[in-house]
mmCIF file of C-alpha atoms in Angstrom:
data_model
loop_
_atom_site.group_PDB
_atom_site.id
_atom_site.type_symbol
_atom_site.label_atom_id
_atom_site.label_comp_id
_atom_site.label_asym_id
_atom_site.label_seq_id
_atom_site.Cartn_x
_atom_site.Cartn_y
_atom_site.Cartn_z
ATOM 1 C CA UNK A 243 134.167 62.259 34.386
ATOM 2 C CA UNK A 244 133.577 65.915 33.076
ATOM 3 C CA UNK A 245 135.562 67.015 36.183
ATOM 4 C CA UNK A 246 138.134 65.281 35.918
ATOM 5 C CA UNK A 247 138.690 65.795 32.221
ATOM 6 C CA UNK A 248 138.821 69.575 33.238
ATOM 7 C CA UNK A 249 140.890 69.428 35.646
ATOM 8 C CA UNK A 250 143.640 67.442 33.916
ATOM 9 C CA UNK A 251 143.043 70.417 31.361
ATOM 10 C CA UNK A 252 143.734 72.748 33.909
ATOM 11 C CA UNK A 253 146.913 71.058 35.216
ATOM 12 C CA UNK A 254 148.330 70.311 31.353
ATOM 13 C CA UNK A 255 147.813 74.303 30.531
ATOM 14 C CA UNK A 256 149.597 75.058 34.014
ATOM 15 C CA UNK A 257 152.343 73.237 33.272
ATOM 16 C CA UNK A 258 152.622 74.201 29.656
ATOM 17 C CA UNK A 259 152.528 77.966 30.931
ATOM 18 C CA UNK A 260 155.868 80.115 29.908
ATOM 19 C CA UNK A 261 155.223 83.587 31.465
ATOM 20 C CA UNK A 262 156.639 86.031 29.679
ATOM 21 C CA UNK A 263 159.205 88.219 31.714
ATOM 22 C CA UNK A 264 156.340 91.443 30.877
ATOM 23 C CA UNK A 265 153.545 89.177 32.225
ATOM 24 C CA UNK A 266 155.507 88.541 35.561
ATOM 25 C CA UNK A 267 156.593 92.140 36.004
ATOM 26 C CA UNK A 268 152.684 92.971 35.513
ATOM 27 C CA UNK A 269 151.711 90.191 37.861
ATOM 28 C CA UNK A 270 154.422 91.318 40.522
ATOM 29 C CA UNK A 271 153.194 95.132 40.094
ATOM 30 C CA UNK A 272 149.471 94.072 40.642
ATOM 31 C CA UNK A 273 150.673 92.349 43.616
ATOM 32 C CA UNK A 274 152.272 94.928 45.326
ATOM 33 C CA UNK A 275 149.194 97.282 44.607
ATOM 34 C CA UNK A 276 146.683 94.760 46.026
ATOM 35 C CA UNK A 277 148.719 94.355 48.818
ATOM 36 C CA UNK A 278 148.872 97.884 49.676
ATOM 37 C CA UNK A 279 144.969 98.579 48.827
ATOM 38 C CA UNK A 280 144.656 95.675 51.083
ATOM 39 C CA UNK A 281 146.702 96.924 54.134
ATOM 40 C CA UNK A 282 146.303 100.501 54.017
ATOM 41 C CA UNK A 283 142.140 100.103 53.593
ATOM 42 C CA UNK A 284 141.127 96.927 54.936
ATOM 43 C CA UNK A 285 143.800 95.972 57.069
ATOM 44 C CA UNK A 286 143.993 99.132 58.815
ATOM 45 C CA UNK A 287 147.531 99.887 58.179
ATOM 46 C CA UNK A 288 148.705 103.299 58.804
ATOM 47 C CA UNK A 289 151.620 105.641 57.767
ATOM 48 C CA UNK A 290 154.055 106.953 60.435
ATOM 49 C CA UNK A 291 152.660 110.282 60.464
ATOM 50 C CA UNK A 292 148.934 109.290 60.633
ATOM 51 C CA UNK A 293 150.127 107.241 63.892
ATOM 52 C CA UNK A 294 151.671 110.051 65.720
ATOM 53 C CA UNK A 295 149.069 112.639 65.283
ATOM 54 C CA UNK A 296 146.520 109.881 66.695
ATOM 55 C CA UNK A 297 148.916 108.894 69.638
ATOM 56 C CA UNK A 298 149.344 112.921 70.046
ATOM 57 C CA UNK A 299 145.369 113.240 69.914
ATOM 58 C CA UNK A 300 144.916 110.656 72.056
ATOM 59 C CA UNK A 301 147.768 112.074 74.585
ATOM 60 C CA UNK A 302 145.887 115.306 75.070
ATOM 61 C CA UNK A 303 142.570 113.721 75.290
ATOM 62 C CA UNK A 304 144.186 111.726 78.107
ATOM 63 C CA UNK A 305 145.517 114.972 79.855
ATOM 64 C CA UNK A 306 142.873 116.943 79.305
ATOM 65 C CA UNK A 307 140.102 114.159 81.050
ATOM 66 C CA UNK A 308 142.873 114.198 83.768
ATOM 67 C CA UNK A 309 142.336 118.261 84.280
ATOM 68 C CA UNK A 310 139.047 117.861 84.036
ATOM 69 C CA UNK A 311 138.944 115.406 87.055
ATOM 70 C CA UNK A 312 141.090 118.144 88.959
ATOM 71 C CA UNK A 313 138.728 121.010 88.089
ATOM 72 C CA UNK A 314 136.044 118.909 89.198
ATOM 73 C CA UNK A 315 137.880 118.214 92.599
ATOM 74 C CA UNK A 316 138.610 121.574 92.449
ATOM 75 C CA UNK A 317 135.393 123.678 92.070
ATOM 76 C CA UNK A 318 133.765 120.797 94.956
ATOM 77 C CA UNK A 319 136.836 121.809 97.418
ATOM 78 C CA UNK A 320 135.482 125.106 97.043
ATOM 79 C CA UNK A 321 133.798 126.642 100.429
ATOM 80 C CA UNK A 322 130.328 127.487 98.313
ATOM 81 C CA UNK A 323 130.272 124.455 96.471
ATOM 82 C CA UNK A 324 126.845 123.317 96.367
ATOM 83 C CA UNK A 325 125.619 126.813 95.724
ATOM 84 C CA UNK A 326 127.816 127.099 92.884
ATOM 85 C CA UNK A 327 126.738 123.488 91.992
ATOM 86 C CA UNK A 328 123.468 124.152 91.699
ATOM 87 C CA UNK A 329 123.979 127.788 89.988
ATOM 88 C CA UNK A 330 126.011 125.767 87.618
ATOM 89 C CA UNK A 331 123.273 122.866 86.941
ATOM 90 C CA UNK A 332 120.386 125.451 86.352
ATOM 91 C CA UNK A 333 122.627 127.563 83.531
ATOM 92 C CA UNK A 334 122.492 126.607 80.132
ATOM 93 C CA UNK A 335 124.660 124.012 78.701
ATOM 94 C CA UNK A 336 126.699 126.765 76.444
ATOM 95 C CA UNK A 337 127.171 128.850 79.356
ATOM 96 C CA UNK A 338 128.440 126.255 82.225
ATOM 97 C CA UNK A 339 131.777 125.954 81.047
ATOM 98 C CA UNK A 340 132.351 130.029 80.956
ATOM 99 C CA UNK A 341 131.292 129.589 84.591
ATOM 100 C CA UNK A 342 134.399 127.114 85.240
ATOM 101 C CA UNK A 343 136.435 129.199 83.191
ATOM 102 C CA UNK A 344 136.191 132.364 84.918
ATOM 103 C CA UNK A 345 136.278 130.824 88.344
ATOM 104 C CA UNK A 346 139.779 129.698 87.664
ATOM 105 C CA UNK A 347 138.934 126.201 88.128
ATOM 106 C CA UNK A 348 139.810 124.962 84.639
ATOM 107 C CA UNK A 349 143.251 126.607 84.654
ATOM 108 C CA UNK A 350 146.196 124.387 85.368
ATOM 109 C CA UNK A 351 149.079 125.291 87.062
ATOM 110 C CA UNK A 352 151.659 127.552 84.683
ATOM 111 C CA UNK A 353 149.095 128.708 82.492
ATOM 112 C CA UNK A 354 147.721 131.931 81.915
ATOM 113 C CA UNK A 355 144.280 131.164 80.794
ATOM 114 C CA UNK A 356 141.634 128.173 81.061
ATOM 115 C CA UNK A 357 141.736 125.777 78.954
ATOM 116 C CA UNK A 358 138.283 125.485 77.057
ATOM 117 C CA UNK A 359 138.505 121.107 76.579
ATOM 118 C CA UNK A 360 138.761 121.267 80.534
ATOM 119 C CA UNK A 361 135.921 124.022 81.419
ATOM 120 C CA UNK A 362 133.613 122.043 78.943
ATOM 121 C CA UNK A 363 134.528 118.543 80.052
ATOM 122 C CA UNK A 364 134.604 119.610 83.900
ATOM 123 C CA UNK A 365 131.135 121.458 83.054
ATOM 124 C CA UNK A 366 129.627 118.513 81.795
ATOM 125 C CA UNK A 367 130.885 116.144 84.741
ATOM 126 C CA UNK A 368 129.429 118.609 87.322
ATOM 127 C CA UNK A 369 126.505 118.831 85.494
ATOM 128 C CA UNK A 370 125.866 115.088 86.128
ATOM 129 C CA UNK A 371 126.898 115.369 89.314
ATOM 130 C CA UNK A 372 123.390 114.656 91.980
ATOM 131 C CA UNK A 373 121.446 118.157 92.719
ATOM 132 C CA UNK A 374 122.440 120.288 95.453
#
């Protein structure tokens, strides 16, 4: 009985509400402001520019892994591979990828100089690579 009672009491002060035309400009404002917390935080919205320097991140990423697998094909074309391999596996890891680099395995066609992403993710992938 108590429930029902309040609920008719909610339903009578519903229909007896008169917003005010401040109330609804307040309500519309916090709407648009929850929305937007919403999408842009929770919903994982994201502006225009945010979007393109991800897609442009994620575009070199893509051509630098791709260099990387060239270098790799590269350096294992070479006649002394497997001595280089194995000169390259015994180095330390912040030296392997100056090793790449100066053999002119991590630079691409056109350019002048190697590209450090490649020498350091070609380093690393011929460092995994079985032992000579």
């Amino acid at each position: 009985m108590r429930m029902r009672n309040a609920m008719r009491a909610i339903v009578r002060r519903w229909t007896e509400c008169q917003p005010t035309k401040e109330f609804t400009l307040w309500v519309g404002i916090g709407a648009i402001v929850a929305t937007l917390v919403f999408g842009f935080g929770l919903a994982g919205w994201l502006t225009a520019g945010t979007a393109k320097k991800m897609a442009d991140e994620a575009a070199a990423t893509a051509r630098n892994q791709l260099a990387a697998a060239v270098c790799v094909d590269q350096f294992m074309r070479a006649a002394d591979a497997r001595a280089r391999l194995a000169k390259l596996q015994a180095m330390n890891l912040w030296e392997r990828d100056d090793l790449v680099a100066a053999g002119g395995w991590a630079t691409m066609p056109g350019e002048k100089e190697a590209n450090g992403a490649v020498a350091e993710m070609c380093a690393a992938r011929l460092a995994e690579l079985p032992k000579a």
